[in-house]
C-alpha positions as MATLAB code, in Angstrom:
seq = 'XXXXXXXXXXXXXXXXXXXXXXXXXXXXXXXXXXXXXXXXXXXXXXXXXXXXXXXXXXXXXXXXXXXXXXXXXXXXXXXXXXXXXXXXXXXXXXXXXXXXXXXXXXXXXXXXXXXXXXXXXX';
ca = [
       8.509   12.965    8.972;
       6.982   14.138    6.159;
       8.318   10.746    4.102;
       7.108    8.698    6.950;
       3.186   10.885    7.007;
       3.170   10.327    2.738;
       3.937    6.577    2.541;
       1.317    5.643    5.642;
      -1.162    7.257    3.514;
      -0.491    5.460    0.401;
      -0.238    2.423    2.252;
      -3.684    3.271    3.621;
      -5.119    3.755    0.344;
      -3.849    0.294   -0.528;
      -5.007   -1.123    2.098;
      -8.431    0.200    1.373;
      -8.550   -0.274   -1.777;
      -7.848   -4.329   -1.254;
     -10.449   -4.383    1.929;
     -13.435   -2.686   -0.610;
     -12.673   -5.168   -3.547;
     -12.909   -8.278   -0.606;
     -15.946   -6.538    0.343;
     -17.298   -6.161   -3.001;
     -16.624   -9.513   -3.424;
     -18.565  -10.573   -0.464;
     -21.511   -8.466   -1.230;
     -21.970   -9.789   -4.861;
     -23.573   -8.333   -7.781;
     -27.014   -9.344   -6.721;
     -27.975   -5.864   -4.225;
     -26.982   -4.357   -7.337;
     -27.174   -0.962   -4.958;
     -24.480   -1.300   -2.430;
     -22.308   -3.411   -5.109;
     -22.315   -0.146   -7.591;
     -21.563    1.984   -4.165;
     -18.184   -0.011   -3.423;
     -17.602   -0.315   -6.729;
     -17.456    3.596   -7.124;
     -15.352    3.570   -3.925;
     -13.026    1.356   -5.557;
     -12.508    3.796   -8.427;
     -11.797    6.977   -6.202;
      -9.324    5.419   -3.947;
      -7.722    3.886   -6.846;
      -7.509    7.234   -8.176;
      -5.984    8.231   -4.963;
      -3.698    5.869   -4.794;
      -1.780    6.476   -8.136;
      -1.523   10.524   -7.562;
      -0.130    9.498   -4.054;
       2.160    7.320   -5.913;
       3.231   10.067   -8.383;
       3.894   12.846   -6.083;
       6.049   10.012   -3.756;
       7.805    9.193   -7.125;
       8.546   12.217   -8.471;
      10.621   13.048   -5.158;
      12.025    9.782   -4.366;
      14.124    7.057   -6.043;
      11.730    4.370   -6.928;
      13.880    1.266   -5.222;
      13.435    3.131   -2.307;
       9.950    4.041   -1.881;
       8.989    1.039   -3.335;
       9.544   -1.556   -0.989;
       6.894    0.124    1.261;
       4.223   -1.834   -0.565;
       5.597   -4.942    0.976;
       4.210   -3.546    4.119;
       0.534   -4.119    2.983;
       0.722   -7.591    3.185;
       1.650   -7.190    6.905;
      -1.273   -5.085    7.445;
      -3.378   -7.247    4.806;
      -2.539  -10.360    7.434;
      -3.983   -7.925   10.302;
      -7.343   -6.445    8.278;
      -7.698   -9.555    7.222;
      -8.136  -11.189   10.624;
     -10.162   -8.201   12.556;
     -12.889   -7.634    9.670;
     -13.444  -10.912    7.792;
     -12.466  -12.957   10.775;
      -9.434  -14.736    8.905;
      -7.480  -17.125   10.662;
      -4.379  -16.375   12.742;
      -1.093  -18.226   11.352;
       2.234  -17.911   13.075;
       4.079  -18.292    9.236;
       2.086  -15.202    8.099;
       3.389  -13.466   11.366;
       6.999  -14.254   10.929;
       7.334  -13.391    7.118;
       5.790  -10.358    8.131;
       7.879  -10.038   10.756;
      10.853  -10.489    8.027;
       9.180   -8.174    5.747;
       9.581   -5.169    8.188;
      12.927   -6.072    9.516;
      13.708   -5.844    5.645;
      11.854   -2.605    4.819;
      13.594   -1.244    7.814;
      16.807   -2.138    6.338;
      16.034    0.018    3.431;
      15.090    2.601    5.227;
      18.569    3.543    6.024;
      19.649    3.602    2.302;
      21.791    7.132    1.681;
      19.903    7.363   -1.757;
      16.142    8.419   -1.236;
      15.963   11.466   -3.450;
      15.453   11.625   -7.100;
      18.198   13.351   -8.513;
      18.047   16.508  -10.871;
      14.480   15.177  -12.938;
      12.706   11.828  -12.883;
      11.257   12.519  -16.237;
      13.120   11.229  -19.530;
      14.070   13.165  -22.278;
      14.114   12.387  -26.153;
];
């Protein structure tokens, strides 16, 4: 539970991350204001996301965790759609529809954990 509670949040912070760039792309450098403001927002959650990405690494084997990030583009295809009013495709539904059927799959992998340390030494 814990596994499934870590990876939703980095996902989240991915997701975010991708919605504030689209936004900072639709707000433009001219309101120099609220461009700076998402700009900055950009920066934490980017910061976020690689410490969430660290402490899921150092626990977990890296072809498992992974394949999570697939999962954004699923949820990409649904942001997309409810806050910039993207179009609905039935191809972007079934190849995310095979994209979680696959990242399912991998879920049931018997090697998750890192084993003894994930750091290399010389």
């Amino acid at each position: 539970m814990k596994l499934a509670i870590a990876i939703a949040a980095v996902l989240a912070l991915n997701l975010a991350g991708s919605f504030l760039i689209k936004l900072m792309a639709r707000v433009g450098p001219d309101p120099l204001v609220p461009f700076v403001l998402v700009g900055g927002a950009v920066l934490v959650v980017a910061g976020l996301r690689v410490f969430g990405w660290l402490l899921l690494g150092r626990h977990f084997q890296l072809s498992f965790i992974h394949p999570f990030l697939s999962l954004n583009y699923v949820l990409a295809v649904f942001l997309g759609m409810a806050a910039f009013d993207e179009p609905f495709a039935w191809n972007r539904l079934v190849g995310g529809a095979v994209i979680t059927a696959s990242v399912l799959m991998l879920t049931r992998s018997k090697n998750k954990r890192e084993p003894g340390l994930s750091l290399i030494h010389i």
